[in-house]
CSV table of C-alpha atoms in Angstrom, one decimal:
chain,number,residue,atom,x,y,z
A,162,VAL,CA,0.0,-0.1,0.0
A,163,PHE,CA,2.7,2.5,1.0
A,164,ALA,CA,5.3,1.3,-1.4
A,165,LYS,CA,8.0,1.1,1.5
A,166,GLN,CA,10.6,-1.6,1.7
A,167,ASP,CA,11.6,-1.1,5.1
A,168,PHE,CA,11.0,1.2,8.4
A,169,LEU,CA,13.1,4.3,9.3
A,170,PRO,CA,15.5,5.5,10.4
A,171,ARG,CA,17.8,3.2,8.3
A,172,ASP,CA,21.0,3.9,10.4
A,173,GLU,CA,19.1,2.8,13.7
A,174,ALA,CA,19.3,-0.7,15.1
A,175,GLU,CA,16.2,-2.9,14.7
A,176,PRO,CA,13.6,-2.4,15.5
A,177,ARG,CA,13.6,0.9,14.1
A,178,GLY,CA,11.9,4.1,15.4
A,179,GLN,CA,8.9,3.7,13.1
A,180,GLU,CA,8.4,0.0,13.9
A,181,ARG,CA,8.9,0.5,17.8
A,182,ALA,CA,6.2,3.2,17.6
A,183,LEU,CA,3.9,1.2,15.6
A,184,ARG,CA,4.3,-1.8,17.9
A,185,ARG,CA,3.4,0.4,20.9
A,186,LEU,CA,0.3,1.7,19.3
A,187,LEU,CA,-0.9,-1.7,18.5
A,188,ALA,CA,-0.4,-2.7,22.0
A,189,GLY,CA,-2.5,0.3,23.1
A,190,LEU,CA,0.2,2.4,24.6
A,191,ASP,CA,0.6,6.1,24.4
A,192,THR,CA,3.6,7.1,22.3
A,193,ALA,CA,5.6,10.2,21.4
A,194,VAL,CA,7.6,10.4,18.2
A,195,LEU,CA,10.3,12.8,17.5
A,196,LEU,CA,11.6,12.4,13.9
A,197,PRO,CA,12.7,15.0,11.4
A,198,THR,CA,10.7,16.4,8.6
A,199,GLY,CA,10.5,13.6,5.9
A,200,GLY,CA,11.4,11.0,8.6
A,201,GLY,CA,8.2,9.1,8.2
A,202,LYS,CA,6.0,10.2,11.0
A,203,SER,CA,2.8,10.0,9.1
A,204,LEU,CA,3.4,6.5,8.1
A,205,ILE,CA,3.2,5.5,11.7
A,206,TYR,CA,-0.3,6.6,12.3
A,207,GLN,CA,-1.6,5.7,8.9
A,208,LEU,CA,-0.4,2.1,9.1
A,209,ALA,CA,-1.6,1.8,12.8
A,210,GLY,CA,-5.0,3.3,11.8
A,211,LEU,CA,-5.4,0.7,9.0
A,212,LEU,CA,-4.3,-2.3,11.3
A,213,LEU,CA,-6.5,-1.5,14.1
A,214,PRO,CA,-10.3,-1.8,14.2
A,215,GLY,CA,-12.1,1.5,14.2
A,216,ARG,CA,-11.4,5.0,13.1
A,217,THR,CA,-8.5,7.4,13.6
A,218,LEU,CA,-8.9,11.0,14.8
A,219,VAL,CA,-5.9,13.4,13.7
A,220,VAL,CA,-5.4,16.9,15.3
A,221,ASP,CA,-3.5,19.3,13.0
A,222,PRO,CA,-2.7,22.9,13.8
A,223,ILE,CA,-3.4,24.4,10.3
A,224,ILE,CA,-5.6,23.7,7.2
A,225,SER,CA,-2.6,23.3,4.8
A,226,LEU,CA,-1.3,20.4,6.9
A,227,ILE,CA,-4.7,18.8,6.9
A,228,ASP,CA,-4.8,19.1,3.2
A,229,ASP,CA,-1.3,17.6,2.9
A,230,GLN,CA,-2.2,14.6,5.1
A,231,LEU,CA,-5.3,13.9,3.0
A,232,ASP,CA,-3.6,14.3,-0.3
A,233,GLY,CA,-0.9,11.8,1.0
A,234,LEU,CA,-3.5,9.1,1.9
A,235,ARG,CA,-5.3,9.5,-1.4
A,236,SER,CA,-2.1,9.3,-3.2
A,237,GLN,CA,-1.8,5.7,-1.7
A,238,GLY,CA,-5.4,5.0,-2.7
A,239,ILE,CA,-6.8,5.6,0.7
A,240,ASP,CA,-9.8,7.8,0.1
A,241,ARG,CA,-12.0,7.2,3.2
A,242,ALA,CA,-10.6,10.2,4.8
A,243,ILE,CA,-12.1,13.6,5.7
A,244,GLY,CA,-10.8,17.0,7.0
A,245,ILE,CA,-13.3,19.2,8.9
A,246,THR,CA,-12.3,22.9,8.5
A,247,ARG,CA,-13.7,26.4,8.6
A,248,ALA,CA,-14.1,26.2,4.8
A,249,ASP,CA,-16.6,23.4,5.2
A,250,THR,CA,-18.6,25.7,7.7
A,251,ALA,CA,-18.7,28.4,5.1
A,252,ALA,CA,-19.8,25.9,2.3
A,253,GLY,CA,-22.3,24.3,4.4
A,254,MET,CA,-20.7,20.9,4.5
A,255,ILE,CA,-20.6,20.4,8.1
A,256,ALA,CA,-23.6,18.3,8.4
A,257,GLN,CA,-22.5,16.0,5.7
A,258,LYS,CA,-19.0,15.5,7.1
A,259,LEU,CA,-20.3,15.1,10.8
A,260,ASP,CA,-22.5,12.3,9.2
A,261,ALA,CA,-19.5,10.6,7.7
A,262,VAL,CA,-18.0,10.7,11.2
A,263,ARG,CA,-21.2,9.3,12.8
A,264,THR,CA,-21.5,6.5,10.3
A,265,GLY,CA,-18.0,5.5,10.2
A,266,ASP,CA,-17.5,6.1,6.5
A,267,ALA,CA,-14.3,8.0,7.1
A,268,LEU,CA,-11.5,5.9,8.3
A,269,PHE,CA,-9.4,9.0,9.1
A,270,CYS,CA,-10.9,12.2,10.3
A,271,PHE,CA,-8.6,15.4,10.5
A,272,ILE,CA,-9.5,18.4,12.6
A,273,ALA,CA,-8.1,21.5,14.2
A,274,PRO,CA,-8.0,21.5,18.0
A,275,GLU,CA,-10.7,24.2,18.1
A,276,ARG,CA,-13.1,21.6,16.6
A,277,LEU,CA,-13.0,19.7,19.7
A,278,GLN,CA,-14.4,22.7,21.6
A,279,GLN,CA,-17.6,22.4,19.7
A,280,LYS,CA,-20.4,20.3,21.2
A,281,GLN,CA,-21.8,19.1,17.9
A,282,PHE,CA,-18.6,17.7,17.1
A,283,ARG,CA,-17.9,16.0,20.4
A,284,ASP,CA,-21.4,14.6,20.3
A,285,ALA,CA,-20.8,13.1,16.7
A,286,ILE,CA,-17.5,11.5,18.0
A,287,ARG,CA,-19.4,10.0,21.0
A,288,THR,CA,-22.2,8.7,18.8
A,289,LEU,CA,-19.5,7.1,16.6
A,290,THR,CA,-18.0,5.2,19.6
A,291,VAL,CA,-21.3,3.6,20.2
A,292,GLY,CA,-21.0,1.5,17.0
A,293,ALA,CA,-17.3,1.7,16.2
A,294,THR,CA,-14.2,2.5,18.2
A,295,ILE,CA,-11.8,5.3,17.9
A,296,ASN,CA,-8.7,3.4,17.4
A,297,LEU,CA,-6.1,6.1,17.8
A,298,CYS,CA,-6.0,9.8,18.6
A,299,VAL,CA,-2.9,11.7,16.8
A,300,VAL,CA,-1.6,14.9,17.7
A,301,ASP,CA,0.3,16.2,14.7
A,302,GLU,CA,3.0,18.8,15.3
A,303,ALA,CA,2.5,18.1,19.0
A,304,HIS,CA,5.1,20.8,20.0
A,305,CYS,CA,2.3,23.2,19.4
A,306,VAL,CA,0.7,21.9,22.6
A,307,SER,CA,3.4,23.6,24.5
A,308,GLU,CA,4.5,26.5,22.3
A,309,TRP,CA,0.9,27.6,21.4
A,310,GLY,CA,-1.2,26.3,24.1
A,311,HIS,CA,-0.2,28.9,26.7
A,312,ASP,CA,-0.5,31.8,24.2
A,313,PHE,CA,-2.9,32.4,21.4
A,314,ARG,CA,-4.2,28.6,20.9
A,315,PRO,CA,-5.9,27.9,24.2
A,316,SER,CA,-7.7,25.0,22.5
A,317,TYR,CA,-4.4,23.2,22.8
A,318,LEU,CA,-4.7,23.3,26.6
A,319,ASP,CA,-6.0,20.0,28.2
A,320,LEU,CA,-6.1,18.5,24.6
A,321,GLY,CA,-5.1,15.0,26.0
A,322,ARG,CA,-7.9,15.0,28.4
A,323,VAL,CA,-10.5,16.2,25.9
A,324,LEU,CA,-9.3,13.5,23.4
A,325,ARG,CA,-9.4,10.8,25.9
A,326,SER,CA,-13.0,11.8,27.1
A,327,VAL,CA,-14.7,11.9,23.6
A,328,SER,CA,-13.1,8.9,22.3
A,329,SER,CA,-13.5,6.5,25.2
A,330,ASP,CA,-15.6,3.4,24.4
A,331,SER,CA,-18.7,2.2,26.5
A,332,SER,CA,-16.5,0.8,29.1
A,333,GLY,CA,-14.6,3.9,29.5
A,334,SER,CA,-11.4,2.8,27.8
A,335,ALA,CA,-9.6,5.5,25.9
A,336,PRO,CA,-7.4,4.8,22.7
A,337,PRO,CA,-3.7,5.5,22.7
A,338,ILE,CA,-2.6,9.0,21.9
A,339,LEU,CA,0.3,9.4,19.5
A,340,ALA,CA,2.2,12.6,19.6
A,341,LEU,CA,4.1,13.5,16.6
A,342,THR,CA,6.8,16.1,16.2
A,343,GLY,CA,9.7,17.0,14.1
A,344,THR,CA,11.2,19.8,16.4
A,345,ALA,CA,11.1,19.9,20.1
A,346,SER,CA,13.7,21.0,22.7
A,347,ARG,CA,14.0,18.9,26.0
A,348,VAL,CA,11.7,21.5,27.7
A,349,VAL,CA,9.1,21.6,25.0
A,350,LEU,CA,9.2,17.9,24.9
A,351,ARG,CA,8.6,17.6,28.7
A,352,ASP,CA,5.7,20.0,28.6
A,353,MET,CA,4.2,18.3,25.6
A,354,LEU,CA,4.1,15.0,27.4
A,355,ILE,CA,2.7,16.6,30.5
A,356,GLU,CA,-0.1,18.4,28.7
A,357,LEU,CA,-1.1,15.2,26.9
A,358,SER,CA,-0.9,13.0,30.0
A,359,ILE,CA,1.6,10.7,28.5
A,360,ASP,CA,3.8,8.9,31.0
A,361,ARG,CA,7.2,10.5,31.1
A,362,ALA,CA,8.6,7.6,33.1
A,363,ASP,CA,8.1,5.1,30.2
A,364,PRO,CA,11.6,4.7,28.9
A,365,ALA,CA,10.4,3.6,25.5
């Protein structure tokens, strides 16, 4: 599907970074991934999302990144993916796209963090979890949780708690959170893990 012969980074001892992250997600473990741009971060959640039963929710900071991710999936022949943006609100497409979320027609759903502040969307996700699980919550460009959350994007604050709340199944079990970043200092990484409630004591 993805036309890849091996996991990255190639100079890393096996199992390589991509594979280690993938195995953690398949085991239901929260995972933070720090790989440079072009290092294959997207493949981790795309492959995990296809292997795990259910639907994948991806949080991206800007519309252009959502468009890039959708284009990347479609180039691999994966068209059951939607992005919900302000442009959809202006075009009157929100109801149609929320229905795709409710019915599970979309395997991947891309949103901005502000979307999770809207009750209509949260209700749509909770309705989805009644008949199908959310298998994975992805926070792309996760350093924004630290760098923007305390300033002009308050929707990033408490993002981990909100994701776990709306995506939990009927038994109260939440899917793993995958935090992806290509740039994070030690301080930003620590802050990111705290804000997303990812166990900093986990050595992996």
